[in-house]
Short mmCIF file of C-alpha atoms and ligand atoms in Angstrom, two decimals:
data_model
loop_
_atom_site.label_atom_id
_atom_site.label_comp_id
_atom_site.label_asym_id
_atom_site.label_seq_id
_atom_site.Cartn_x
_atom_site.Cartn_y
_atom_site.Cartn_z
CA MET B 1 96.10 118.70 105.17
CA ASN B 2 92.49 118.11 106.32
CA ILE B 3 91.92 114.39 106.13
CA GLN B 4 88.30 114.10 107.01
CA GLU B 5 87.19 115.41 103.73
CA PRO B 6 87.36 114.14 100.06
CA LYS B 7 89.71 116.36 98.11
CA ILE B 8 91.21 116.79 94.81
CA ILE B 9 95.10 117.21 94.99
CA GLU B 10 97.07 118.35 92.22
CA LEU B 11 100.25 116.49 91.56
CA PRO B 12 103.71 117.81 90.43
CA LYS B 13 103.72 118.11 86.67
CA ILE B 14 107.05 118.09 84.99
CA LEU B 15 106.44 119.47 81.40
CA ASP B 16 108.78 118.19 78.81
CA GLU B 17 108.55 118.31 74.93
CA ARG B 18 109.32 114.51 75.15
CA GLY B 19 106.42 113.77 77.34
CA ASN B 20 105.29 115.00 80.70
CA LEU B 21 105.90 113.45 84.02
CA SER B 22 104.10 113.47 87.39
CA PHE B 23 104.53 111.58 90.54
CA ILE B 24 103.07 110.74 93.86
CA GLU B 25 105.06 110.68 97.32
CA GLN B 26 103.24 108.94 100.28
CA ASN B 27 102.84 111.45 103.48
CA ASN B 28 103.39 114.34 100.86
CA HIS B 29 100.89 114.30 97.90
CA VAL B 30 99.04 111.49 99.69
CA PRO B 31 98.15 112.09 103.44
CA PHE B 32 98.84 108.33 104.28
CA LYS B 33 101.51 105.57 104.06
CA ILE B 34 100.94 103.74 100.74
CA LYS B 35 100.33 99.94 101.58
CA ARG B 36 98.81 98.91 98.27
CA VAL B 37 98.41 99.73 94.74
CA TYR B 38 95.90 98.72 92.28
CA TRP B 39 94.44 99.80 88.84
CA ILE B 40 91.13 99.21 87.06
CA TYR B 41 91.15 98.69 83.45
CA ASP B 42 89.36 97.36 80.31
CA VAL B 43 86.09 98.74 81.95
CA PRO B 44 83.41 98.62 79.50
CA GLY B 45 82.46 102.68 78.60
CA GLY B 46 79.81 103.82 80.95
CA GLU B 47 80.36 100.84 83.26
CA SER B 48 80.13 101.12 87.37
CA ARG B 49 82.30 99.86 89.93
CA GLY B 50 83.32 99.97 93.54
CA ALA B 51 79.87 100.86 95.25
CA HIS B 52 81.12 100.20 98.66
CA GLY B 53 82.73 101.83 101.74
CA TYR B 54 85.55 101.18 103.87
CA ARG B 55 86.02 101.32 107.69
CA GLU B 56 89.70 102.08 107.75
CA ASN B 57 91.15 102.12 104.38
CA GLU B 58 91.92 105.58 102.79
CA GLU B 59 92.50 105.83 99.18
CA PHE B 60 93.84 108.15 96.36
CA VAL B 61 92.47 107.75 93.00
CA VAL B 62 94.09 108.92 89.69
CA ALA B 63 92.30 108.78 86.00
CA LEU B 64 95.90 107.86 84.58
CA SER B 65 94.01 107.54 81.17
CA GLY B 66 90.59 108.44 80.28
CA SER B 67 87.84 109.56 82.58
CA PHE B 68 85.58 108.53 85.16
CA ASP B 69 83.40 109.87 88.03
CA VAL B 70 83.77 109.23 91.75
CA LEU B 71 80.68 109.68 93.76
CA ILE B 72 81.39 110.25 97.41
CA ASP B 73 78.93 109.94 100.31
CA ASN B 74 80.03 110.35 104.18
CA GLY B 75 76.54 109.94 105.36
CA LYS B 76 75.75 113.57 105.58
CA GLU B 77 76.79 114.89 102.37
CA LYS B 78 77.18 113.42 98.84
CA LYS B 79 79.81 115.01 96.35
CA SER B 80 80.79 113.89 92.81
CA PHE B 81 83.95 114.43 91.39
CA HIS B 82 84.89 113.99 87.63
CA LEU B 83 88.68 112.74 87.23
CA ASN B 84 89.99 113.09 83.73
CA ARG B 85 93.61 114.21 84.20
CA SER B 86 96.52 112.26 85.24
CA TYR B 87 98.07 115.07 87.33
CA TYR B 88 94.78 115.13 89.72
CA GLY B 89 93.91 112.92 92.38
CA LEU B 90 91.02 112.40 94.83
CA TYR B 91 91.91 111.76 98.37
CA VAL B 92 88.89 109.71 99.70
CA PRO B 93 89.06 109.37 103.63
CA LYS B 94 88.05 106.38 105.80
CA ASN B 95 84.42 105.69 106.41
CA THR B 96 83.17 106.94 103.27
CA TRP B 97 80.90 105.13 100.90
CA ARG B 98 82.13 105.50 97.13
CA MET B 99 81.28 104.56 93.80
CA MET B 100 83.02 104.85 90.45
CA ASP B 101 80.88 105.40 87.71
CA ASN B 102 80.81 106.58 83.92
CA PHE B 103 84.07 105.18 82.94
CA SER B 104 85.09 106.01 79.40
CA THR B 105 86.44 103.25 76.96
CA ASN B 106 89.84 102.57 77.61
CA SER B 107 90.19 104.30 80.90
CA LEU B 108 92.67 103.43 83.45
CA ALA B 109 91.80 104.04 87.10
CA LEU B 110 95.03 104.11 89.62
CA VAL B 111 94.26 103.61 93.35
CA LEU B 112 96.61 103.79 96.14
CA SER B 113 95.61 102.08 99.29
CA SER B 114 96.58 102.90 103.09
CA THR B 115 95.78 99.21 103.89
CA ASP B 116 96.31 95.66 102.88
CA TYR B 117 93.15 94.31 100.88
CA ASP B 118 90.57 92.92 103.74
CA ILE B 119 87.13 92.05 102.84
CA ASN B 120 86.32 92.62 106.41
CA ASP B 121 87.17 96.34 106.04
CA TYR B 122 84.28 96.76 103.31
CA ILE B 123 80.94 98.28 104.09
CA PHE B 124 78.60 96.62 101.89
CA ASP B 125 75.09 97.75 103.19
CA TYR B 126 74.54 101.47 102.14
CA ASP B 127 71.34 101.65 104.15
CA ASN B 128 73.01 100.38 107.35
CA PHE B 129 75.68 102.76 106.37
CA ILE B 130 73.36 105.90 105.98
CA LYS B 131 71.75 105.13 109.09
CA GLY B 132 74.86 105.10 110.83
CA VAL B 133 74.58 101.18 111.98
CA ASP B 134 77.68 100.42 110.15
CA ARG B 135 80.21 102.95 110.13
P1 TYD D 201 86.45 95.18 94.67
O1 TYD D 201 87.33 95.98 95.80
O2 TYD D 201 85.14 94.46 95.41
O3 TYD D 201 85.95 95.82 93.59
P2 TYD D 201 84.55 96.38 92.91
O4 TYD D 201 83.79 97.01 94.27
O5 TYD D 201 84.63 97.22 91.78
O6 TYD D 201 83.66 94.94 92.46
O7 TYD D 201 87.34 93.89 94.19
C1 TYD D 201 87.21 92.96 93.14
C2 TYD D 201 87.63 91.70 93.38
O8 TYD D 201 89.11 91.66 93.55
C3 TYD D 201 87.30 91.02 94.78
O9 TYD D 201 86.99 89.59 94.63
C4 TYD D 201 88.46 91.29 95.66
C5 TYD D 201 89.53 91.35 94.60
N1 TYD D 201 90.49 92.47 95.23
C6 TYD D 201 91.90 91.86 95.72
O10 TYD D 201 92.09 90.56 95.92
N2 TYD D 201 92.61 92.74 96.04
C7 TYD D 201 92.85 93.91 96.04
O11 TYD D 201 93.59 94.85 96.57
C8 TYD D 201 91.18 94.45 95.37
C9 TYD D 201 91.08 96.08 95.48
C10 TYD D 201 90.39 93.68 94.95
#
């Protein structure tokens, strides 16, 4: 698995008349060991969050419910991913600027992270990130 590029990963889907089931295994469907899990919910429709980068942290983002866009910028190239199915996840490499945008009402964003929460791992200055001063 190429772990330098953002990438949509399709998760297993066990179809069942009683309701479908998907799952995620570390080092299998996500290319890292999962250290932390958080989720973003009760986001007002159309709202944005998470405009920053991480120096070391890698992420895997799933729209468990509803939809939102994840905008990715590695300093050379920008990409936008629309997440709207609970069996697709977006892998976000380290050293990537990312923003979550256009949340639908009642959406639920699940984020798996490769590191513990550490404010010092955040990259907040987009201009410095783009200039390569801070990345
Ligand atoms: P943050 O990552 O800054 O989200 P956003 O960029 O969308 O504002 O997190 C918001 C707040 O939540 C911030 O005060 C730090 C706290 N937080 C934790 O304490 N632990 C975590 O794992 C995360 C992701 C955030």
